[in-house]
């Protein structure tokens, strides 16, 4: 198969995107559809599973309508840790999709930790017990959605991450599967034995029978069913990966030494490790991806709950139209004037993992201006990234060479320069905005053609400025002082 194209779906929290990639790695067409999240109770976050599916149908239809193309396959990168539960017979969801940001099970997780369950969970999965992961979310569904228990007893309950949901709908219900990268984020998958863990299912009170088959990331997962999308029937689904894993792959990282950071609603930092490394500094040991011919590749990851979303939040609070206006305001001052902002708007993620901390601003005086608050918000984003980066270096007991940046907020030059200054490492911003979609497309094409390694010539490199040392020392000190005070409360 020497000619053709792959449609790569990048199903995210705020929108679903699709790109059409030719076998030389070029992007031929793009499409996007927005998604809405709802917050029915404090700490809760949901989306309509049907809306997620409809958005995928929309972007596929837009790609098909943009020209006449030979489609060789489909690939899926997806928002991770979001749980969908549905009826295998009807294909209909039983409840809204519970988003990765949702904290409704925080107390359940705290109780499990208090009971001493965490060490065994970390040993099996590489993940500390937390409401971020689908395990406790599925336990909540089993406890609070009566239909779920009935369907589980009948063998009709299906529970999976977004990739599994989309695959099920794309194949007309014929395939219920996931890949190793997504499975490793559920807190139900033993990343050493590479199988669902019955003891974990018992711990979180979820049915093992409801979980999908687990396959290599570049498996042939099935074929598109007739009439479910604008695609013709029998187009193969050739790859599935969690979006952060796909981004790392899309950056061209194939060996340890560099860190990928995605600046989105939250942030995911990921770096490859030669083997499974269980973190001692608040990170997750995860599966980066798996390949049919090369087995499993491991990584360390840190997830920040509120990252670039902090800029949108602060812009709204300051009466600004958007995050771009916030950045423009921040550039009118040389520093934050001693103001420190901890954007724990949904608790603190890696490496601190504290659900009880709330967003806090400190250091304001009568001399503080809106511009100082804007600057402190950008500093907060890069300080959170630096905390995870530093934890990674502690876990690997070595130095990391630099940061590869992607995601919407990485387009902000000031943010990227602040990040380089704070890390004292070069930060390379991908010239390709669709790095996650490119990554899963490259994975899909492994059995068709080899995409060339991404060119770095057009990427933008932000070098740390020598004069930033004093600023770096002050903002880091203020940040650690405020964080320590908040966590100790």
PDB file of N, CA and C in Angstrom, residues 254-340:
ATOM      1  N   UNK A 254      12.183   8.900  21.128  1.00  0.00           N
ATOM      2  CA  UNK A 254      12.233   7.438  21.118  1.00  0.00           C
ATOM      3  C   UNK A 254      13.190   6.889  22.170  1.00  0.00           C
ATOM      4  N   UNK A 255      13.871   7.798  22.900  1.00  0.00           N
ATOM      5  CA  UNK A 255      14.836   7.385  23.921  1.00  0.00           C
ATOM      6  C   UNK A 255      14.770   8.364  25.085  1.00  0.00           C
ATOM      7  N   UNK A 256      15.206   7.949  26.286  1.00  0.00           N
ATOM      8  CA  UNK A 256      15.173   8.841  27.456  1.00  0.00           C
ATOM      9  C   UNK A 256      16.051  10.070  27.265  1.00  0.00           C
ATOM     10  N   UNK A 257      15.737  11.136  28.046  1.00  0.00           N
ATOM     11  CA  UNK A 257      16.587  12.323  28.055  1.00  0.00           C
ATOM     12  C   UNK A 257      15.858  13.634  27.885  1.00  0.00           C
ATOM     13  N   UNK A 258      14.675  13.607  27.253  1.00  0.00           N
ATOM     14  CA  UNK A 258      13.895  14.817  27.034  1.00  0.00           C
ATOM     15  C   UNK A 258      12.523  14.664  27.681  1.00  0.00           C
ATOM     16  N   UNK A 259      11.913  15.797  27.992  1.00  0.00           N
ATOM     17  CA  UNK A 259      10.587  15.817  28.588  1.00  0.00           C
ATOM     18  C   UNK A 259       9.627  16.498  27.630  1.00  0.00           C
ATOM     19  N   UNK A 260       8.460  15.897  27.452  1.00  0.00           N
ATOM     20  CA  UNK A 260       7.376  16.524  26.699  1.00  0.00           C
ATOM     21  C   UNK A 260       6.408  17.159  27.667  1.00  0.00           C
ATOM     22  N   UNK A 261       6.014  18.403  27.394  1.00  0.00           N
ATOM     23  CA  UNK A 261       4.998  19.070  28.209  1.00  0.00           C
ATOM     24  C   UNK A 261       3.901  19.593  27.300  1.00  0.00           C
ATOM     25  N   UNK A 262       2.677  19.191  27.580  1.00  0.00           N
ATOM     26  CA  UNK A 262       1.524  19.678  26.833  1.00  0.00           C
ATOM     27  C   UNK A 262       0.833  20.743  27.668  1.00  0.00           C
ATOM     28  N   UNK A 263       0.746  21.945  27.130  1.00  0.00           N
ATOM     29  CA  UNK A 263       0.140  23.071  27.833  1.00  0.00           C
ATOM     30  C   UNK A 263      -1.307  23.193  27.383  1.00  0.00           C
ATOM     31  N   UNK A 264      -2.186  22.512  28.099  1.00  0.00           N
ATOM     32  CA  UNK A 264      -3.600  22.548  27.776  1.00  0.00           C
ATOM     33  C   UNK A 264      -4.401  22.955  28.990  1.00  0.00           C
ATOM     34  N   UNK A 265      -5.646  22.489  29.064  1.00  0.00           N
ATOM     35  CA  UNK A 265      -6.488  22.738  30.236  1.00  0.00           C
ATOM     36  C   UNK A 265      -5.705  22.376  31.491  1.00  0.00           C
ATOM     37  N   UNK A 266      -5.194  21.172  31.514  1.00  0.00           N
ATOM     38  CA  UNK A 266      -4.198  20.755  32.491  1.00  0.00           C
ATOM     39  C   UNK A 266      -2.899  20.552  31.726  1.00  0.00           C
ATOM     40  N   UNK A 267      -1.912  20.014  32.372  1.00  0.00           N
ATOM     41  CA  UNK A 267      -0.655  19.720  31.674  1.00  0.00           C
ATOM     42  C   UNK A 267      -0.201  18.309  32.005  1.00  0.00           C
ATOM     43  N   UNK A 268       0.343  17.658  30.991  1.00  0.00           N
ATOM     44  CA  UNK A 268       0.981  16.363  31.175  1.00  0.00           C
ATOM     45  C   UNK A 268       2.433  16.490  30.780  1.00  0.00           C
ATOM     46  N   UNK A 269       3.315  16.107  31.693  1.00  0.00           N
ATOM     47  CA  UNK A 269       4.731  15.994  31.381  1.00  0.00           C
ATOM     48  C   UNK A 269       5.080  14.519  31.338  1.00  0.00           C
ATOM     49  N   UNK A 270       5.837  14.125  30.330  1.00  0.00           N
ATOM     50  CA  UNK A 270       6.184  12.718  30.180  1.00  0.00           C
ATOM     51  C   UNK A 270       7.620  12.602  29.679  1.00  0.00           C
ATOM     52  N   UNK A 271       8.342  11.628  30.241  1.00  0.00           N
ATOM     53  CA  UNK A 271       9.693  11.332  29.789  1.00  0.00           C
ATOM     54  C   UNK A 271       9.894   9.823  29.781  1.00  0.00           C
ATOM     55  N   UNK A 272      10.560   9.311  28.759  1.00  0.00           N
ATOM     56  CA  UNK A 272      10.772   7.874  28.644  1.00  0.00           C
ATOM     57  C   UNK A 272      11.779   7.392  29.680  1.00  0.00           C
ATOM     58  N   UNK A 273      11.596   6.145  30.112  1.00  0.00           N
ATOM     59  CA  UNK A 273      12.539   5.499  31.022  1.00  0.00           C
ATOM     60  C   UNK A 273      12.937   4.148  30.430  1.00  0.00           C
ATOM     61  N   UNK A 274      14.151   3.679  30.703  1.00  0.00           N
ATOM     62  CA  UNK A 274      14.593   2.408  30.119  1.00  0.00           C
ATOM     63  C   UNK A 274      13.747   1.218  30.564  1.00  0.00           C
ATOM     64  N   UNK A 275      13.133   1.346  31.744  1.00  0.00           N
ATOM     65  CA  UNK A 275      12.289   0.288  32.299  1.00  0.00           C
ATOM     66  C   UNK A 275      11.249   0.959  33.188  1.00  0.00           C
ATOM     67  N   UNK A 276      10.365   0.175  33.777  1.00  0.00           N
ATOM     68  CA  UNK A 276       9.360   0.742  34.673  1.00  0.00           C
ATOM     69  C   UNK A 276      10.041   1.296  35.918  1.00  0.00           C
ATOM     70  N   UNK A 277       9.852   2.586  36.181  1.00  0.00           N
ATOM     71  CA  UNK A 277      10.440   3.254  37.342  1.00  0.00           C
ATOM     72  C   UNK A 277       9.302   3.710  38.244  1.00  0.00           C
ATOM     73  N   UNK A 278       9.224   3.143  39.444  1.00  0.00           N
ATOM     74  CA  UNK A 278       8.206   3.560  40.402  1.00  0.00           C
ATOM     75  C   UNK A 278       8.677   4.827  41.105  1.00  0.00           C
ATOM     76  N   UNK A 279       7.889   5.886  40.971  1.00  0.00           N
ATOM     77  CA  UNK A 279       8.290   7.196  41.464  1.00  0.00           C
ATOM     78  C   UNK A 279       8.289   7.268  42.983  1.00  0.00           C
ATOM     79  N   UNK A 280       9.257   7.998  43.513  1.00  0.00           N
ATOM     80  CA  UNK A 280       9.308   8.311  44.934  1.00  0.00           C
ATOM     81  C   UNK A 280       9.024   9.793  45.172  1.00  0.00           C
ATOM     82  N   UNK A 281       8.624  10.485  44.099  1.00  0.00           N
ATOM     83  CA  UNK A 281       8.478  11.945  44.196  1.00  0.00           C
ATOM     84  C   UNK A 281       7.172  12.441  43.572  1.00  0.00           C
ATOM     85  N   UNK A 282       6.113  11.652  43.721  1.00  0.00           N
ATOM     86  CA  UNK A 282       4.790  12.130  43.343  1.00  0.00           C
ATOM     87  C   UNK A 282       4.428  12.015  41.879  1.00  0.00           C
ATOM     88  N   UNK A 283       5.151  11.203  41.123  1.00  0.00           N
ATOM     89  CA  UNK A 283       4.853  11.022  39.706  1.00  0.00           C
ATOM     90  C   UNK A 283       4.219   9.656  39.459  1.00  0.00           C
ATOM     91  N   UNK A 284       3.885   9.402  38.220  1.00  0.00           N
ATOM     92  CA  UNK A 284       3.282   8.124  37.835  1.00  0.00           C
ATOM     93  C   UNK A 284       4.240   7.364  36.936  1.00  0.00           C
ATOM     94  N   UNK A 285       4.347   6.065  37.183  1.00  0.00           N
ATOM     95  CA  UNK A 285       5.004   5.178  36.228  1.00  0.00           C
ATOM     96  C   UNK A 285       3.923   4.707  35.269  1.00  0.00           C
ATOM     97  N   UNK A 286       4.136   4.915  33.996  1.00  0.00           N
ATOM     98  CA  UNK A 286       3.073   4.631  33.036  1.00  0.00           C
ATOM     99  C   UNK A 286       3.649   3.935  31.814  1.00  0.00           C
ATOM    100  N   UNK A 287       2.781   3.444  30.966  1.00  0.00           N
ATOM    101  CA  UNK A 287       3.206   2.878  29.689  1.00  0.00           C
ATOM    102  C   UNK A 287       3.098   3.982  28.639  1.00  0.00           C
ATOM    103  N   UNK A 288       4.197   4.287  27.988  1.00  0.00           N
ATOM    104  CA  UNK A 288       4.185   5.337  26.966  1.00  0.00           C
ATOM    105  C   UNK A 288       3.419   4.870  25.737  1.00  0.00           C
ATOM    106  N   UNK A 289       3.735   3.659  25.274  1.00  0.00           N
ATOM    107  CA  UNK A 289       3.053   3.042  24.146  1.00  0.00           C
ATOM    108  C   UNK A 289       3.527   1.604  24.032  1.00  0.00           C
ATOM    109  N   UNK A 290       2.911   0.875  23.161  1.00  0.00           N
ATOM    110  CA  UNK A 290       3.353  -0.498  22.888  1.00  0.00           C
ATOM    111  C   UNK A 290       3.261  -0.739  21.395  1.00  0.00           C
ATOM    112  N   UNK A 291       4.145  -1.589  20.906  1.00  0.00           N
ATOM    113  CA  UNK A 291       4.169  -1.913  19.476  1.00  0.00           C
ATOM    114  C   UNK A 291       4.176  -3.426  19.311  1.00  0.00           C
ATOM    115  N   UNK A 292       3.518  -3.879  18.282  1.00  0.00           N
ATOM    116  CA  UNK A 292       3.364  -5.317  18.082  1.00  0.00           C
ATOM    117  C   UNK A 292       4.699  -6.038  17.978  1.00  0.00           C
ATOM    118  N   UNK A 293       5.680  -5.380  17.386  1.00  0.00           N
ATOM    119  CA  UNK A 293       6.968  -6.044  17.177  1.00  0.00           C
ATOM    120  C   UNK A 293       8.016  -5.698  18.234  1.00  0.00           C
ATOM    121  N   UNK A 294       7.744  -4.676  19.076  1.00  0.00           N
ATOM    122  CA  UNK A 294       8.774  -4.209  19.997  1.00  0.00           C
ATOM    123  C   UNK A 294       8.325  -4.161  21.449  1.00  0.00           C
ATOM    124  N   UNK A 295       7.133  -4.590  21.741  1.00  0.00           N
ATOM    125  CA  UNK A 295       6.683  -4.643  23.121  1.00  0.00           C
ATOM    126  C   UNK A 295       6.353  -3.289  23.704  1.00  0.00           C
ATOM    127  N   UNK A 296       6.492  -3.191  25.024  1.00  0.00           N
ATOM    128  CA  UNK A 296       6.039  -2.035  25.788  1.00  0.00           C
ATOM    129  C   UNK A 296       7.184  -1.080  26.080  1.00  0.00           C
ATOM    130  N   UNK A 297       6.920   0.224  25.956  1.00  0.00           N
ATOM    131  CA  UNK A 297       7.865   1.271  26.323  1.00  0.00           C
ATOM    132  C   UNK A 297       7.311   2.020  27.532  1.00  0.00           C
ATOM    133  N   UNK A 298       8.127   2.214  28.557  1.00  0.00           N
ATOM    134  CA  UNK A 298       7.674   2.832  29.804  1.00  0.00           C
ATOM    135  C   UNK A 298       8.066   4.305  29.887  1.00  0.00           C
ATOM    136  N   UNK A 299       7.380   5.018  30.778  1.00  0.00           N
ATOM    137  CA  UNK A 299       7.650   6.441  30.965  1.00  0.00           C
ATOM    138  C   UNK A 299       7.302   6.853  32.383  1.00  0.00           C
ATOM    139  N   UNK A 300       7.794   8.013  32.778  1.00  0.00           N
ATOM    140  CA  UNK A 300       7.349   8.709  33.978  1.00  0.00           C
ATOM    141  C   UNK A 300       6.468   9.862  33.546  1.00  0.00           C
ATOM    142  N   UNK A 301       5.413  10.111  34.306  1.00  0.00           N
ATOM    143  CA  UNK A 301       4.506  11.193  33.943  1.00  0.00           C
ATOM    144  C   UNK A 301       4.062  11.955  35.174  1.00  0.00           C
ATOM    145  N   UNK A 302       3.870  13.244  34.986  1.00  0.00           N
ATOM    146  CA  UNK A 302       3.262  14.083  36.012  1.00  0.00           C
ATOM    147  C   UNK A 302       2.097  14.838  35.414  1.00  0.00           C
ATOM    148  N   UNK A 303       0.951  14.780  36.080  1.00  0.00           N
ATOM    149  CA  UNK A 303      -0.257  15.442  35.594  1.00  0.00           C
ATOM    150  C   UNK A 303      -0.607  16.631  36.475  1.00  0.00           C
ATOM    151  N   UNK A 304      -0.705  17.795  35.866  1.00  0.00           N
ATOM    152  CA  UNK A 304      -1.092  19.023  36.553  1.00  0.00           C
ATOM    153  C   UNK A 304      -2.564  19.274  36.257  1.00  0.00           C
ATOM    154  N   UNK A 305      -3.359  19.453  37.280  1.00  0.00           N
ATOM    155  CA  UNK A 305      -4.805  19.516  37.104  1.00  0.00           C
ATOM    156  C   UNK A 305      -5.251  20.790  36.394  1.00  0.00           C
ATOM    157  N   UNK A 306      -4.744  21.927  36.822  1.00  0.00           N
ATOM    158  CA  UNK A 306      -5.102  23.206  36.195  1.00  0.00           C
ATOM    159  C   UNK A 306      -3.820  23.885  35.752  1.00  0.00           C
ATOM    160  N   UNK A 307      -3.639  23.982  34.454  1.00  0.00           N
ATOM    161  CA  UNK A 307      -2.428  24.584  33.907  1.00  0.00           C
ATOM    162  C   UNK A 307      -2.804  25.838  33.121  1.00  0.00           C
ATOM    163  N   UNK A 308      -2.897  25.728  31.795  1.00  0.00           N
ATOM    164  CA  UNK A 308      -3.271  26.894  30.997  1.00  0.00           C
ATOM    165  C   UNK A 308      -4.675  27.387  31.330  1.00  0.00           C
ATOM    166  N   UNK A 309      -5.507  26.525  31.887  1.00  0.00           N
ATOM    167  CA  UNK A 309      -6.837  26.952  32.309  1.00  0.00           C
ATOM    168  C   UNK A 309      -6.748  28.068  33.348  1.00  0.00           C
ATOM    169  N   UNK A 310      -5.644  28.122  34.074  1.00  0.00           N
ATOM    170  CA  UNK A 310      -5.465  29.188  35.059  1.00  0.00           C
ATOM    171  C   UNK A 310      -5.454  30.553  34.385  1.00  0.00           C
ATOM    172  N   UNK A 311      -4.887  30.630  33.166  1.00  0.00           N
ATOM    173  CA  UNK A 311      -4.843  31.903  32.451  1.00  0.00           C
ATOM    174  C   UNK A 311      -6.238  32.351  32.038  1.00  0.00           C
ATOM    175  N   UNK A 312      -7.047  31.405  31.552  1.00  0.00           N
ATOM    176  CA  UNK A 312      -8.428  31.741  31.185  1.00  0.00           C
ATOM    177  C   UNK A 312      -9.224  32.167  32.415  1.00  0.00           C
ATOM    178  N   UNK A 313      -9.004  31.461  33.525  1.00  0.00           N
ATOM    179  CA  UNK A 313      -9.689  31.793  34.778  1.00  0.00           C
ATOM    180  C   UNK A 313      -9.314  33.196  35.244  1.00  0.00           C
ATOM    181  N   UNK A 314      -8.020  33.493  35.254  1.00  0.00           N
ATOM    182  CA  UNK A 314      -7.558  34.796  35.723  1.00  0.00           C
ATOM    183  C   UNK A 314      -8.032  35.915  34.793  1.00  0.00           C
ATOM    184  N   UNK A 315      -8.031  35.640  33.496  1.00  0.00           N
ATOM    185  CA  UNK A 315      -8.519  36.646  32.539  1.00  0.00           C
ATOM    186  C   UNK A 315      -9.962  37.010  32.841  1.00  0.00           C
ATOM    187  N   UNK A 316     -10.768  36.009  33.102  1.00  0.00           N
ATOM    188  CA  UNK A 316     -12.172  36.251  33.425  1.00  0.00           C
ATOM    189  C   UNK A 316     -12.304  37.039  34.726  1.00  0.00           C
ATOM    190  N   UNK A 317     -11.521  36.675  35.722  1.00  0.00           N
ATOM    191  CA  UNK A 317     -11.582  37.366  37.004  1.00  0.00           C
ATOM    192  C   UNK A 317     -11.155  38.828  36.881  1.00  0.00           C
ATOM    193  N   UNK A 318     -10.231  39.094  35.964  1.00  0.00           N
ATOM    194  CA  UNK A 318      -9.721  40.460  35.779  1.00  0.00           C
ATOM    195  C   UNK A 318     -10.521  41.244  34.738  1.00  0.00           C
ATOM    196  N   UNK A 319     -11.580  40.627  34.222  1.00  0.00           N
ATOM    197  CA  UNK A 319     -12.419  41.318  33.249  1.00  0.00           C
ATOM    198  C   UNK A 319     -11.789  41.454  31.874  1.00  0.00           C
ATOM    199  N   UNK A 320     -10.869  40.539  31.554  1.00  0.00           N
ATOM    200  CA  UNK A 320     -10.206  40.556  30.253  1.00  0.00           C
ATOM    201  C   UNK A 320     -10.908  39.589  29.311  1.00  0.00           C
ATOM    202  N   UNK A 321     -10.825  39.832  28.006  1.00  0.00           N
ATOM    203  CA  UNK A 321     -11.569  38.984  27.070  1.00  0.00           C
ATOM    204  C   UNK A 321     -11.052  37.556  26.961  1.00  0.00           C
ATOM    205  N   UNK A 322      -9.736  37.344  27.117  1.00  0.00           N
ATOM    206  CA  UNK A 322      -9.191  36.002  26.957  1.00  0.00           C
ATOM    207  C   UNK A 322      -7.764  35.934  27.502  1.00  0.00           C
ATOM    208  N   UNK A 323      -7.169  34.745  27.386  1.00  0.00           N
ATOM    209  CA  UNK A 323      -5.819  34.533  27.906  1.00  0.00           C
ATOM    210  C   UNK A 323      -4.778  35.339  27.145  1.00  0.00           C
ATOM    211  N   UNK A 324      -5.035  35.611  25.867  1.00  0.00           N
ATOM    212  CA  UNK A 324      -4.081  36.431  25.107  1.00  0.00           C
ATOM    213  C   UNK A 324      -3.999  37.839  25.692  1.00  0.00           C
ATOM    214  N   UNK A 325      -5.145  38.396  26.051  1.00  0.00           N
ATOM    215  CA  UNK A 325      -5.156  39.727  26.662  1.00  0.00           C
ATOM    216  C   UNK A 325      -4.442  39.702  28.003  1.00  0.00           C
ATOM    217  N   UNK A 326      -4.588  38.592  28.735  1.00  0.00           N
ATOM    218  CA  UNK A 326      -3.880  38.446  30.000  1.00  0.00           C
ATOM    219  C   UNK A 326      -2.375  38.498  29.777  1.00  0.00           C
ATOM    220  N   UNK A 327      -1.897  37.797  28.763  1.00  0.00           N
ATOM    221  CA  UNK A 327      -0.464  37.778  28.470  1.00  0.00           C
ATOM    222  C   UNK A 327       0.036  39.162  28.062  1.00  0.00           C
ATOM    223  N   UNK A 328      -0.759  39.859  27.272  1.00  0.00           N
ATOM    224  CA  UNK A 328      -0.368  41.218  26.865  1.00  0.00           C
ATOM    225  C   UNK A 328      -0.257  42.129  28.078  1.00  0.00           C
ATOM    226  N   UNK A 329      -1.194  41.972  29.013  1.00  0.00           N
ATOM    227  CA  UNK A 329      -1.141  42.767  30.241  1.00  0.00           C
ATOM    228  C   UNK A 329       0.088  42.397  31.064  1.00  0.00           C
ATOM    229  N   UNK A 330       0.404  41.103  31.130  1.00  0.00           N
ATOM    230  CA  UNK A 330       1.558  40.640  31.904  1.00  0.00           C
ATOM    231  C   UNK A 330       2.865  41.208  31.378  1.00  0.00           C
ATOM    232  N   UNK A 331       2.929  41.471  30.111  1.00  0.00           N
ATOM    233  CA  UNK A 331       4.158  41.978  29.508  1.00  0.00           C
ATOM    234  C   UNK A 331       4.410  43.447  29.803  1.00  0.00           C
ATOM    235  N   UNK A 332       3.456  44.117  30.430  1.00  0.00           N
ATOM    236  CA  UNK A 332       3.645  45.534  30.753  1.00  0.00           C
ATOM    237  C   UNK A 332       4.424  45.735  32.043  1.00  0.00           C
ATOM    238  N   UNK A 333       4.723  44.633  32.759  1.00  0.00           N
ATOM    239  CA  UNK A 333       5.542  44.720  33.970  1.00  0.00           C
ATOM    240  C   UNK A 333       6.700  43.738  33.848  1.00  0.00           C
ATOM    241  N   UNK A 334       7.783  44.019  34.560  1.00  0.00           N
ATOM    242  CA  UNK A 334       8.977  43.180  34.471  1.00  0.00           C
ATOM    243  C   UNK A 334       8.888  41.936  35.333  1.00  0.00           C
ATOM    244  N   UNK A 335       8.050  41.952  36.346  1.00  0.00           N
ATOM    245  CA  UNK A 335       7.883  40.791  37.214  1.00  0.00           C
ATOM    246  C   UNK A 335       6.522  40.891  37.885  1.00  0.00           C
ATOM    247  N   UNK A 336       6.238  39.971  38.786  1.00  0.00           N
ATOM    248  CA  UNK A 336       4.922  39.927  39.426  1.00  0.00           C
ATOM    249  C   UNK A 336       4.819  40.821  40.653  1.00  0.00           C
ATOM    250  N   UNK A 337       5.848  41.580  40.925  1.00  0.00           N
ATOM    251  CA  UNK A 337       5.800  42.488  42.080  1.00  0.00           C
ATOM    252  C   UNK A 337       5.657  41.766  43.398  1.00  0.00           C
ATOM    253  N   UNK A 338       6.180  40.545  43.468  1.00  0.00           N
ATOM    254  CA  UNK A 338       6.107  39.770  44.702  1.00  0.00           C
ATOM    255  C   UNK A 338       4.823  38.975  44.880  1.00  0.00           C
ATOM    256  N   UNK A 339       3.934  39.035  43.888  1.00  0.00           N
ATOM    257  CA  UNK A 339       2.676  38.295  43.970  1.00  0.00           C
ATOM    258  C   UNK A 339       2.901  36.846  43.536  1.00  0.00           C
ATOM    259  N   UNK A 340       2.352  35.908  44.295  1.00  0.00           N
ATOM    260  CA  UNK A 340       2.425  34.480  43.971  1.00  0.00           C
ATOM    261  C   UNK A 340       1.010  33.925  43.908  1.00  0.00           C
TER     262      UNK A 340
END
